[in-house]
Tab-separated table of C-alpha atoms in Angstrom:
chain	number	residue	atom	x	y	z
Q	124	UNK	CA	118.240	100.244	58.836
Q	125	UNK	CA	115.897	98.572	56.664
Q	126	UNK	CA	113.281	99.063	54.558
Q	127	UNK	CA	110.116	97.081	54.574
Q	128	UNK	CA	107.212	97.035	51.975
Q	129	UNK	CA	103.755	96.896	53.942
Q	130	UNK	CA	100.046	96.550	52.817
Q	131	UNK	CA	97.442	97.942	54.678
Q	132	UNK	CA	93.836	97.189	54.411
Q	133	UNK	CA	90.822	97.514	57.084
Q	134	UNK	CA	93.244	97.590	60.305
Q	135	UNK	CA	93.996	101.190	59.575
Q	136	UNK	CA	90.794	102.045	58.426
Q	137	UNK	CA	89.289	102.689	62.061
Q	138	UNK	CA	92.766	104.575	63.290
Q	139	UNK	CA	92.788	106.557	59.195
Q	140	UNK	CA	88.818	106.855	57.908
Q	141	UNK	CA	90.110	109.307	55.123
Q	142	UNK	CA	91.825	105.915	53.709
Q	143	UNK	CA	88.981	103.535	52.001
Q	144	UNK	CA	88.795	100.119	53.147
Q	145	UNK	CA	88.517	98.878	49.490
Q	146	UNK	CA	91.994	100.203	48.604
Q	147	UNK	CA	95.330	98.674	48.916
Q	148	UNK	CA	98.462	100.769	49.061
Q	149	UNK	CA	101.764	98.306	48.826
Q	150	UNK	CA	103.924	101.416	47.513
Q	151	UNK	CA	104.203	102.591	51.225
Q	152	UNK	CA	107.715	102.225	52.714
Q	153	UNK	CA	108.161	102.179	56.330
Q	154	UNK	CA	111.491	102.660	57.040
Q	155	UNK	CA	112.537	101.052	60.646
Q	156	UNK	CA	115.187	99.650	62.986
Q	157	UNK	CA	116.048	95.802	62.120
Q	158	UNK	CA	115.473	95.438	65.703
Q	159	UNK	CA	112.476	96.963	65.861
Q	160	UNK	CA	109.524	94.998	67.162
Q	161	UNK	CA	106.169	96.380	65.442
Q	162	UNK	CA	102.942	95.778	66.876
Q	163	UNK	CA	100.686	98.228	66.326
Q	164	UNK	CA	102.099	102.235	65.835
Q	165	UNK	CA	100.950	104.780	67.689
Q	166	UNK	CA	102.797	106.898	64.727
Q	167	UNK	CA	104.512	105.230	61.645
Q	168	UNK	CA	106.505	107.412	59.059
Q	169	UNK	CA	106.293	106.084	55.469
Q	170	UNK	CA	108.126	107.556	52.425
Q	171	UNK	CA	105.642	107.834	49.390
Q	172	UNK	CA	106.564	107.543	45.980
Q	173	UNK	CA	105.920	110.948	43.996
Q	174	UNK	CA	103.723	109.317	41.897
Q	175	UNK	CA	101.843	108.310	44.967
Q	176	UNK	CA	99.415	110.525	46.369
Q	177	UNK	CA	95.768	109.211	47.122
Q	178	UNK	CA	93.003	112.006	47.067
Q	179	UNK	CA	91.910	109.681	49.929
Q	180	UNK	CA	94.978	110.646	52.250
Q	181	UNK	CA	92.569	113.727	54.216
Q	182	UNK	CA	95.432	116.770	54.867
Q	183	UNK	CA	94.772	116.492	58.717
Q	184	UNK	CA	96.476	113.203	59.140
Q	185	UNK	CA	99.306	113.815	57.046
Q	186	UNK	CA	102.041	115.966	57.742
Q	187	UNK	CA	104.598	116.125	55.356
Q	188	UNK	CA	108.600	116.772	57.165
Q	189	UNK	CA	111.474	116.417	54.287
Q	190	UNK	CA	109.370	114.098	52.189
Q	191	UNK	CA	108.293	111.683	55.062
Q	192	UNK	CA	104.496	111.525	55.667
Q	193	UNK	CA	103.399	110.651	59.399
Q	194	UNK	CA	100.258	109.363	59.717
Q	195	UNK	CA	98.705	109.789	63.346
Q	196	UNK	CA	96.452	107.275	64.790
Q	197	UNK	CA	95.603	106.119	67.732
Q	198	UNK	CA	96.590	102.744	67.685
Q	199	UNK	CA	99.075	101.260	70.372
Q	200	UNK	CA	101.764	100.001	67.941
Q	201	UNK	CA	105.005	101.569	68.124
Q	202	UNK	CA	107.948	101.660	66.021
Q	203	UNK	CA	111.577	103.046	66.499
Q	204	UNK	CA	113.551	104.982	69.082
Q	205	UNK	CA	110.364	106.865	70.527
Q	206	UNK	CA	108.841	104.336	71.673
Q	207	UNK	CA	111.382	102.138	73.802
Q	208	UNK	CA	109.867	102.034	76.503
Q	209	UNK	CA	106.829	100.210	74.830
Q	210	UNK	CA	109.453	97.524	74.268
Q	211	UNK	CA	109.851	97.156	77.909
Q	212	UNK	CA	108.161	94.725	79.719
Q	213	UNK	CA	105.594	95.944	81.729
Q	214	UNK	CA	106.739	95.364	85.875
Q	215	UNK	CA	104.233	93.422	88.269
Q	216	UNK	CA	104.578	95.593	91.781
Q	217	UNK	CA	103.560	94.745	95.225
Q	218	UNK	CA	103.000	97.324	97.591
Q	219	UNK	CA	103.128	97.180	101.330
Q	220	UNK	CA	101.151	100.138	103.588
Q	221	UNK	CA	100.217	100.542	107.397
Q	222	UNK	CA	98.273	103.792	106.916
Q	223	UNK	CA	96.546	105.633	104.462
Q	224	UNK	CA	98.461	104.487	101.433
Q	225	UNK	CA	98.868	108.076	99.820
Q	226	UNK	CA	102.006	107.240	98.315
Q	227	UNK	CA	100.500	104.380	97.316
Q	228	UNK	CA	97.415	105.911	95.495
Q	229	UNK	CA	99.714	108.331	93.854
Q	230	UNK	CA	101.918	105.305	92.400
Q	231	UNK	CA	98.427	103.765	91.305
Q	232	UNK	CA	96.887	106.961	89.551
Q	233	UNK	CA	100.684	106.839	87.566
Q	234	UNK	CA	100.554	103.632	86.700
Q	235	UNK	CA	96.898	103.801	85.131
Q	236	UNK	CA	98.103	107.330	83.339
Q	237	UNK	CA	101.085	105.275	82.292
Q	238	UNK	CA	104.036	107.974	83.982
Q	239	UNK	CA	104.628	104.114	85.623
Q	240	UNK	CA	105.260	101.210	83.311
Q	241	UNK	CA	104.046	98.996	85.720
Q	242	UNK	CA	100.641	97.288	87.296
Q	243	UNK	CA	99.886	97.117	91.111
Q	244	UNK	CA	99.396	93.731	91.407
Q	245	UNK	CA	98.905	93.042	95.181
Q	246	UNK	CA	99.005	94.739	98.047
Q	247	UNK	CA	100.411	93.633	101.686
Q	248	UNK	CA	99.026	95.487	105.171
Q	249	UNK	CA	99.667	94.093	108.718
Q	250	UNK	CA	96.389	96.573	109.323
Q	251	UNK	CA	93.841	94.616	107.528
Q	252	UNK	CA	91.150	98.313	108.186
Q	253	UNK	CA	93.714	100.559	107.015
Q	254	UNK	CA	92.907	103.185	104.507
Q	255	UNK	CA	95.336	102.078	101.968
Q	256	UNK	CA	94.278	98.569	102.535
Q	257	UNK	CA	90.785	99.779	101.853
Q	258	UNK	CA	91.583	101.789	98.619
Q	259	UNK	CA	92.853	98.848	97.183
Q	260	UNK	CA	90.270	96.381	97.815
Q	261	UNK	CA	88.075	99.040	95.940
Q	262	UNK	CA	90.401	99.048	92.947
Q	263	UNK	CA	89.829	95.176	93.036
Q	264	UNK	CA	93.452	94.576	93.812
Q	265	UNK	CA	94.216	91.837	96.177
Q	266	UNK	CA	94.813	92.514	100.117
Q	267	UNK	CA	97.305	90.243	102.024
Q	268	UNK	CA	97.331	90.333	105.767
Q	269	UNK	CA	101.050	89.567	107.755
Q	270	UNK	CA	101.497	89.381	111.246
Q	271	UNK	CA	98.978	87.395	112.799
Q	272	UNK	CA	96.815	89.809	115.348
Q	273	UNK	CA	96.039	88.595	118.867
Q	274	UNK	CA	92.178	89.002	118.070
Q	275	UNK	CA	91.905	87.261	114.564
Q	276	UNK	CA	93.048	84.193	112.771
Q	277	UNK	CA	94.410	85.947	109.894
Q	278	UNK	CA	98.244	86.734	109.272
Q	279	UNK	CA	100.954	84.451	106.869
Q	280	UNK	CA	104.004	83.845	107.584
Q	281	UNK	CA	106.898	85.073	105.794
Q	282	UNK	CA	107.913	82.012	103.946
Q	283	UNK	CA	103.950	82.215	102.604
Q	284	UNK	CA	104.646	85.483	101.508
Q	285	UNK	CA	107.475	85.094	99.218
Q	286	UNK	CA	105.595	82.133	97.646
Q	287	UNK	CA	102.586	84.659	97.274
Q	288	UNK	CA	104.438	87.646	95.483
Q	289	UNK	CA	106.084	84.922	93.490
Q	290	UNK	CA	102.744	83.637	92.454
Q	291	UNK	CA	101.462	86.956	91.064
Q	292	UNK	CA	105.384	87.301	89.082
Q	293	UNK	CA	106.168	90.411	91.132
Q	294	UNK	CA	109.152	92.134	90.047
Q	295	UNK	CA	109.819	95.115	92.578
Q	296	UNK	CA	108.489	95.636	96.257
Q	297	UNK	CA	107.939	99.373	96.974
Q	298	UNK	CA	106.903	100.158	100.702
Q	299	UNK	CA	104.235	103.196	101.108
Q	300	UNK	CA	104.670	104.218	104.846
Q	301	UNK	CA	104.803	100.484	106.131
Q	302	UNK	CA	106.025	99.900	109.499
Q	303	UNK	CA	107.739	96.592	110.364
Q	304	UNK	CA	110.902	95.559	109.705
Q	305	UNK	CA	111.046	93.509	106.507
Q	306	UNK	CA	111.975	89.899	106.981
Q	307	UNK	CA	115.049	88.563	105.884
Q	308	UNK	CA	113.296	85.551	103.828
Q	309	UNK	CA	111.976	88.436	101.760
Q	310	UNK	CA	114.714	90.516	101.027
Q	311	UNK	CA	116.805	87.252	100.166
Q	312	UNK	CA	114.236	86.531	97.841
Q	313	UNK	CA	114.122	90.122	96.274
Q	314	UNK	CA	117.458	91.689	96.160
Q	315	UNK	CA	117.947	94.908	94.870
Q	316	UNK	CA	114.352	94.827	94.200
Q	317	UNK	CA	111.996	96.706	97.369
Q	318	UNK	CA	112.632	100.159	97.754
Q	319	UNK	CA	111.084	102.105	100.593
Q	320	UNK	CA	110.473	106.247	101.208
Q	321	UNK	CA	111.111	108.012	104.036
Q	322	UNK	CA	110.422	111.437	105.487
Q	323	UNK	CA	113.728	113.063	105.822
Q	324	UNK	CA	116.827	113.368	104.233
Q	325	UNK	CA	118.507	110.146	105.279
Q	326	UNK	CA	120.868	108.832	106.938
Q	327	UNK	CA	119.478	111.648	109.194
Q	328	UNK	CA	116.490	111.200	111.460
Q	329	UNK	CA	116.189	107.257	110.471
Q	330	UNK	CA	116.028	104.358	111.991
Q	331	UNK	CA	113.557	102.680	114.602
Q	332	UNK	CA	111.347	104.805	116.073
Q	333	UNK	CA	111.824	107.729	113.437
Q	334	UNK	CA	108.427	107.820	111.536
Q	335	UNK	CA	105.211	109.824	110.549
Q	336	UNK	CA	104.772	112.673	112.452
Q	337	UNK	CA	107.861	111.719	114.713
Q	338	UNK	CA	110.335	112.313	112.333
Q	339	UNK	CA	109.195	116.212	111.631
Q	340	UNK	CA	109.114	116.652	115.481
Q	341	UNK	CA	112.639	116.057	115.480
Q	342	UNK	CA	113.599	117.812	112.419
Q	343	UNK	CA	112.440	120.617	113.767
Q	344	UNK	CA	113.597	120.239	117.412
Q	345	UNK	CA	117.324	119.749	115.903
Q	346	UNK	CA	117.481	123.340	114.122
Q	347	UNK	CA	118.048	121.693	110.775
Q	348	UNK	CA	117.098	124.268	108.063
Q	349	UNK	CA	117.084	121.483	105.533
Q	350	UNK	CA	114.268	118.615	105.306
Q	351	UNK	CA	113.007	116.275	102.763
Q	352	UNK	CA	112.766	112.678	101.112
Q	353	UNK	CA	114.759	109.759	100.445
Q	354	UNK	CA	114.172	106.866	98.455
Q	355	UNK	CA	116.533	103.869	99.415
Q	356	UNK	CA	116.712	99.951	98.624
Q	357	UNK	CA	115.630	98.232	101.821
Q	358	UNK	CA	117.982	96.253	103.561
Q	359	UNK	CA	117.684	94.345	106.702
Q	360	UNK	CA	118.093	97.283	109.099
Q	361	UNK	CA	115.362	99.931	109.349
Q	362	UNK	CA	116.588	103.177	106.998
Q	363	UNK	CA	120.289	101.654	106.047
Q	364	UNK	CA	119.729	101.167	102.445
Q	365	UNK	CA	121.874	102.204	99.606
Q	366	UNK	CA	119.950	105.775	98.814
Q	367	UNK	CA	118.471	105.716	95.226
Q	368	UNK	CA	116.789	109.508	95.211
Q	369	UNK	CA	116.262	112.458	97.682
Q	370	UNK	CA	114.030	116.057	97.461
Q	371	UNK	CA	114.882	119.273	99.572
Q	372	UNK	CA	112.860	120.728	101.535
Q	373	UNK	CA	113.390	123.947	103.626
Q	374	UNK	CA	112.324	124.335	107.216
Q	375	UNK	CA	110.722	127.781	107.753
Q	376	UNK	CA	111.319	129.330	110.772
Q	377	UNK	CA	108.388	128.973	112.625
Q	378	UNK	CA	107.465	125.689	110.995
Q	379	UNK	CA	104.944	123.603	112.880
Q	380	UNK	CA	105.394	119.109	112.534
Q	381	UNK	CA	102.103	119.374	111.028
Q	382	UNK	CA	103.618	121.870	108.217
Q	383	UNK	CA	106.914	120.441	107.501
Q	384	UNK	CA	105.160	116.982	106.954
Q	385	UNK	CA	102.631	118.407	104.269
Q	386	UNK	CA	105.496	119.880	102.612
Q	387	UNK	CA	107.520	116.712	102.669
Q	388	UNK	CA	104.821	114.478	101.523
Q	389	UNK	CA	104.010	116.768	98.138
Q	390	UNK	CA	107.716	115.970	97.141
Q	391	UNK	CA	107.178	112.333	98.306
Q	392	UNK	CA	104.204	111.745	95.662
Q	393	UNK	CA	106.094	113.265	93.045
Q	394	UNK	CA	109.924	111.662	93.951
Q	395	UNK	CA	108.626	108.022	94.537
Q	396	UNK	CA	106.260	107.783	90.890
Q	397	UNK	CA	109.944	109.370	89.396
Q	398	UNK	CA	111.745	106.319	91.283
Q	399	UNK	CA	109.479	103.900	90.140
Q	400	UNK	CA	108.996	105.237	87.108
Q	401	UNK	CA	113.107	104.757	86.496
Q	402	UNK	CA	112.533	101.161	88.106
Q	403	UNK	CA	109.813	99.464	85.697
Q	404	UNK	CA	111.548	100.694	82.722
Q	405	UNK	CA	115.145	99.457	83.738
Q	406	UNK	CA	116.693	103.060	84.343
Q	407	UNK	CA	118.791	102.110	87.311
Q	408	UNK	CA	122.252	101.274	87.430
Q	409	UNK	CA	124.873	100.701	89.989
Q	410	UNK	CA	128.020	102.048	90.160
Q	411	UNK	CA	131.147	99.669	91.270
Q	412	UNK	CA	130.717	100.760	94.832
Q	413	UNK	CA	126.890	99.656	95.252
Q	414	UNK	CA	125.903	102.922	95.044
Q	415	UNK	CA	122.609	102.756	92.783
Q	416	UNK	CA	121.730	105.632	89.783
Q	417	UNK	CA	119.033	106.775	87.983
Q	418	UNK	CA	119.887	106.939	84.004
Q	419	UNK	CA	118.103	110.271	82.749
Q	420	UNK	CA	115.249	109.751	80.435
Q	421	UNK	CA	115.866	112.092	77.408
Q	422	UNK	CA	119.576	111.284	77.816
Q	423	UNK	CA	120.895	107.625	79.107
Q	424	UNK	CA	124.530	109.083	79.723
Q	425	UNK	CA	123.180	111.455	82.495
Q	426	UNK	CA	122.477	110.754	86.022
Q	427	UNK	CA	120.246	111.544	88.586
């Protein structure tokens, strides 16, 4: 640890108006990590000398814990172990969708609350009037048609595609219900790096063929009492990707497709903005069989 010696002036006086503008306090300490990176604190702790108490300081930012006054504001500096994730670089994401893109929409409304440390910066269709495709052109995020259609003169190729995600610095691919086979040229160029979800607890009911409403049909047709979601790295086989997360859910008795698949897609919302979540802010590790881990977040020596 060491100890700094700061001056503040008018940059605190919008986040702190009980502070004057006209005053200078140098005697503030604020004690930090050598390798911490300050920017602008969303909190900052500073240890005041007894003799140091400005009638200025109002009682409702200041809260005194053993002798250590933190001063709230609402600035987006941070300092210290709360705040490592703000020393993460925020992830560029591309997201590829076929339908209505609700896993998609869900990942977007996290990443704008900031549950995701990451920005949706493209989006990739092969059904240019889809309603994920749609959502995003009204979020202004760019729309990339593949697979040229017999009727239109649209489509790139997947060479063209790599050197578009490139262009926009993706880091991580995450498919939202997309259904073609990801080319090779793409996965080469992303390993490790496009994750996909899929509606049952894999490696059952995967594979071609097995999806949407399909997969619930069979589910149920099988007498499995046991459902849910998996979250896998993509490989070049449909569903054969080393598994990253899954969610449980139970099939009732008398459940109809139509049931189990509401069911399943709650968890999905919630277990793919947890996956990603772990992605953009470098929370996955592999163990020394390939088999990828999510670190906890309160504690880095737990898995999930």
């Amino acid at each position: 640890m060491e100890t700094q010696t700061a001056q503040f002036r008018n940059p605190f006086h919008s986040a702190i108006p009980s502070i004057r503008s006209s005053e200078i306090y140098s005697v503030a300490q604020i004690s930090t990590p050598i390798s911490s990176k300050i920017r602008c604190p969303s909190w900052v702790s500073f240890k005041i000398h007894r003799s140091f108490y400005p009638r200025a300081l109002s009682r409702r930012n200041l809260r005194f814990i053993n002798h250590v006054v933190r001063l709230e504001s609402e600035g987006s500096l941070d300092v210290g172990k709360d705040n490592q994730v703000s020393e993460i670089r925020k992830k560029n994401l591309a997201v590829f969708v076929s339908g209505g893109g609700s896993n998609f929409r869900s990942i977007y409304e996290a990443s704008l609350s900031g549950s995701v440390h990451g920005d949706i910066a493209v989006l990739v269709t092969n059904k240019p009037e889809c309603g994920g495709a749609e959502f995003a052109r009204q979020k202004g995020i760019p729309v990339y048609i593949v697979h040229k259609l017999k009727d239109a003169q649209e489509g790139i190729s997947a060479e063209d595609l790599v050197t578009i995600l490139r262009s926009y610095k993706v880091d991580f691919v995450l498919l939202a219900g997309y259904l073609k086979l990801i080319p090779t040229e793409l996965i080469r160029a992303f390993p490790n790096s496009i994750l996909n979800i899929h509606p049952s607890l894999l490696p059952a009911f995967g594979g071609k063929g097995y999806y949407g409403i399909k997969v619930h049909k069979a589910v149920i047709a099988s007498g499995a009492r046991y459902s849910g979601a998996t979250i896998h790295f993509v490989d070049e086989q449909y569903d054969t990707g080393r598994i990253l997360a899954q969610r449980i859910v139970p099939v009732l008795a008398y459940d109809t497709p139509e049931e189990l698949a509401a069911r399943v897609l709650h968890e999905e919302h919630k277990l793919y903005v947890e996956a990603v979540s772990a992605l953009c802010e470098d929370r996955i590790t592999w163990r020394k069989d390939g088999v990828p881990l999510i670190k906890s977040k309160g504690n880095p020596h737990e898995y999930t």
